[in-house]
Amino acid sequence: MSIGPPGKTDAGTGPHGIDPTERELRVQLAACYRIFDHLGWTEMIFNHVTVRLPGPENHLLINPFGLLYHEVTASNLVRIDLDGKVVEPGDWPVNPAGVIIHTAIHSSRPDAHCVMHTHTTAGSAVACLRDGLSPDNFYSAQLAGQLAYHDFEGVTVYPDECGRLVKNLADKNIMILRNHGLLTTGRTIPDAFLRLWLLQRACEIQLAAQRSGQTLTAVTAQAHRRSSAGMRAVQDSGGGAREVFEAMQRLIERKDPDYRR
């Protein structure tokens, strides 16, 4: 079947009372959770992907706390406000730690319509390294100059950390939470997904190369500039992100279209 681009009505009109745009975002976000599950980017019932709904309320969609990623569907996603309060009755609560990180970024960055946070093994391992992500592989070179860091302050449940996290992120869309995990933002779910995929691949390749015990070949400053500039141009144009996400969504559609429910 065909998965249409954002703005089309492939997602359908959904249940009575659900705006078609919201319905489409719900389907896309549910697909994203299933894609994370397929890729192994899961941490039991923890970690989150959030997306901002259109409208003056600045409401967000987040996964229900208690469900595994392969159990997330369009209809069981939870609508919350920027204070992390559930604004529609439902069967599931939300995770306070997830609310703290995501609402802080959504509140301070109007352009960050989607926020993704993971604790993958490779991502968390690189986050524990003193020097963080090395810029010396194909994927990390593309992220040169685009990466922010935030120091570990403990489990993220204290609101006073929000200001420091937002200050460290500044205007960047990719962050390593030291001793913790990975985070990306985007204008759309596909934008944030492609950034996270690049960051995850960069971490995986760095760790694999370091395990060899051999001296790594450094990437030149010129190669960093060219790689990063090329990726920025792709990201600014929106090229690639939608196509990558739609390809993964087709894979999920073939595995189990139940996510649309």
mmCIF file of C-alpha atoms in Angstrom, residues 120-237:
data_model
loop_
_atom_site.group_PDB
_atom_site.id
_atom_site.type_symbol
_atom_site.label_atom_id
_atom_site.label_comp_id
_atom_site.label_asym_id
_atom_site.label_seq_id
_atom_site.Cartn_x
_atom_site.Cartn_y
_atom_site.Cartn_z
ATOM 1 C CA THR A 120 20.075 2.583 23.421
ATOM 2 C CA THR A 121 23.158 0.633 24.474
ATOM 3 C CA ALA A 122 25.407 2.340 21.936
ATOM 4 C CA GLY A 123 24.011 5.797 22.617
ATOM 5 C CA SER A 124 24.217 5.507 26.395
ATOM 6 C CA ALA A 125 27.730 4.026 26.152
ATOM 7 C CA VAL A 126 29.031 6.943 24.085
ATOM 8 C CA ALA A 127 27.244 9.306 26.497
ATOM 9 C CA CYS A 128 29.419 7.821 29.272
ATOM 10 C CA LEU A 129 32.707 8.470 27.442
ATOM 11 C CA ARG A 130 34.699 11.461 28.654
ATOM 12 C CA ASP A 131 35.150 12.798 25.115
ATOM 13 C CA GLY A 132 31.669 11.888 23.961
ATOM 14 C CA LEU A 133 31.078 11.342 20.253
ATOM 15 C CA SER A 134 34.165 11.222 18.061
ATOM 16 C CA PRO A 135 33.684 13.185 14.810
ATOM 17 C CA ASP A 136 35.786 10.682 12.894
ATOM 18 C CA ASN A 137 33.357 8.370 11.149
ATOM 19 C CA PHE A 138 31.052 8.778 8.165
ATOM 20 C CA TYR A 139 27.965 9.533 10.242
ATOM 21 C CA SER A 140 29.458 11.551 13.080
ATOM 22 C CA ALA A 141 31.283 13.800 10.588
ATOM 23 C CA GLN A 142 27.876 14.814 9.245
ATOM 24 C CA LEU A 143 26.903 15.966 12.733
ATOM 25 C CA ALA A 144 29.984 18.153 13.301
ATOM 26 C CA GLY A 145 28.984 21.470 14.852
ATOM 27 C CA GLN A 146 25.385 20.330 15.330
ATOM 28 C CA LEU A 147 25.744 18.440 18.610
ATOM 29 C CA ALA A 148 24.971 19.723 22.107
ATOM 30 C CA TYR A 149 25.780 18.123 25.480
ATOM 31 C CA HIS A 150 24.032 18.236 28.850
ATOM 32 C CA ASP A 151 25.724 17.005 32.032
ATOM 33 C CA PHE A 152 24.081 14.298 34.110
ATOM 34 C CA GLU A 153 22.192 15.561 37.170
ATOM 35 C CA GLY A 154 20.457 12.339 38.175
ATOM 36 C CA VAL A 155 17.096 10.905 37.146
ATOM 37 C CA THR A 156 15.267 13.692 35.327
ATOM 38 C CA VAL A 157 12.342 14.354 37.649
ATOM 39 C CA TYR A 158 13.339 17.743 39.068
ATOM 40 C CA PRO A 159 11.904 20.813 37.278
ATOM 41 C CA ASP A 160 14.902 23.001 38.159
ATOM 42 C CA GLU A 161 16.991 21.025 35.643
ATOM 43 C CA CYS A 162 14.812 22.166 32.742
ATOM 44 C CA GLY A 163 16.409 25.571 32.342
ATOM 45 C CA ARG A 164 19.920 24.144 32.222
ATOM 46 C CA LEU A 165 18.941 21.451 29.729
ATOM 47 C CA VAL A 166 17.259 23.998 27.444
ATOM 48 C CA LYS A 167 20.233 26.375 27.744
ATOM 49 C CA ASN A 168 22.637 23.606 26.747
ATOM 50 C CA LEU A 169 20.486 22.555 23.798
ATOM 51 C CA ALA A 170 20.236 26.195 22.630
ATOM 52 C CA ASP A 171 19.325 26.215 18.926
ATOM 53 C CA LYS A 172 20.683 22.736 18.165
ATOM 54 C CA ASN A 173 18.551 19.713 17.301
ATOM 55 C CA ILE A 174 20.866 16.922 18.467
ATOM 56 C CA MET A 175 22.008 16.342 22.040
ATOM 57 C CA ILE A 176 23.911 13.767 24.038
ATOM 58 C CA LEU A 177 22.743 13.638 27.641
ATOM 59 C CA ARG A 178 25.996 12.686 29.379
ATOM 60 C CA ASN A 179 25.926 9.371 31.277
ATOM 61 C CA HIS A 180 22.335 9.042 30.083
ATOM 62 C CA GLY A 181 21.301 8.811 26.414
ATOM 63 C CA LEU A 182 20.448 10.516 23.140
ATOM 64 C CA LEU A 183 17.969 13.225 22.168
ATOM 65 C CA THR A 184 16.905 14.839 18.905
ATOM 66 C CA THR A 185 14.289 17.367 17.824
ATOM 67 C CA GLY A 186 12.700 18.193 14.500
ATOM 68 C CA ARG A 187 10.061 20.199 12.684
ATOM 69 C CA THR A 188 8.418 16.872 11.918
ATOM 70 C CA ILE A 189 8.573 13.300 13.168
ATOM 71 C CA PRO A 190 10.629 12.254 10.098
ATOM 72 C CA ASP A 191 13.113 15.115 10.672
ATOM 73 C CA ALA A 192 13.765 14.082 14.267
ATOM 74 C CA PHE A 193 13.889 10.403 13.270
ATOM 75 C CA LEU A 194 16.572 10.876 10.610
ATOM 76 C CA ARG A 195 18.707 12.867 13.042
ATOM 77 C CA LEU A 196 18.380 10.170 15.675
ATOM 78 C CA TRP A 197 19.201 7.446 13.169
ATOM 79 C CA LEU A 198 22.381 9.294 12.132
ATOM 80 C CA LEU A 199 23.384 9.819 15.774
ATOM 81 C CA GLN A 200 22.679 6.206 16.677
ATOM 82 C CA ARG A 201 24.700 4.905 13.699
ATOM 83 C CA ALA A 202 27.571 7.258 14.599
ATOM 84 C CA CYS A 203 27.641 5.836 18.139
ATOM 85 C CA GLU A 204 27.475 2.223 16.954
ATOM 86 C CA ILE A 205 30.333 2.657 14.472
ATOM 87 C CA GLN A 206 32.502 4.539 16.979
ATOM 88 C CA LEU A 207 32.190 1.754 19.542
ATOM 89 C CA ALA A 208 32.826 -0.934 16.924
ATOM 90 C CA ALA A 209 35.977 0.844 15.712
ATOM 91 C CA GLN A 210 37.245 1.429 19.253
ATOM 92 C CA ARG A 211 36.819 -2.256 20.088
ATOM 93 C CA SER A 212 39.369 -3.099 17.394
ATOM 94 C CA GLY A 213 42.109 -1.562 19.538
ATOM 95 C CA GLN A 214 43.639 0.065 16.474
ATOM 96 C CA THR A 215 44.367 3.760 16.070
ATOM 97 C CA LEU A 216 41.435 5.486 14.402
ATOM 98 C CA THR A 217 41.986 7.574 11.286
ATOM 99 C CA ALA A 218 41.121 11.213 11.934
ATOM 100 C CA VAL A 219 38.780 13.056 9.588
ATOM 101 C CA THR A 220 40.192 16.362 8.344
ATOM 102 C CA ALA A 221 38.657 19.704 9.286
ATOM 103 C CA GLN A 222 37.745 20.272 5.634
ATOM 104 C CA ALA A 223 35.939 16.930 5.491
ATOM 105 C CA HIS A 224 34.055 17.837 8.683
ATOM 106 C CA ARG A 225 32.945 21.134 7.164
ATOM 107 C CA ARG A 226 31.844 19.562 3.906
ATOM 108 C CA SER A 227 30.057 16.654 5.569
ATOM 109 C CA SER A 228 28.233 18.880 8.036
ATOM 110 C CA ALA A 229 27.314 21.478 5.412
ATOM 111 C CA GLY A 230 25.942 18.771 3.157
ATOM 112 C CA MET A 231 23.805 17.307 5.915
ATOM 113 C CA ARG A 232 22.541 20.733 6.990
ATOM 114 C CA ALA A 233 21.449 21.431 3.421
ATOM 115 C CA VAL A 234 19.582 18.122 3.311
ATOM 116 C CA GLN A 235 17.920 18.781 6.678
ATOM 117 C CA ASP A 236 16.935 22.349 5.762
ATOM 118 C CA SER A 237 15.316 21.184 2.543
#
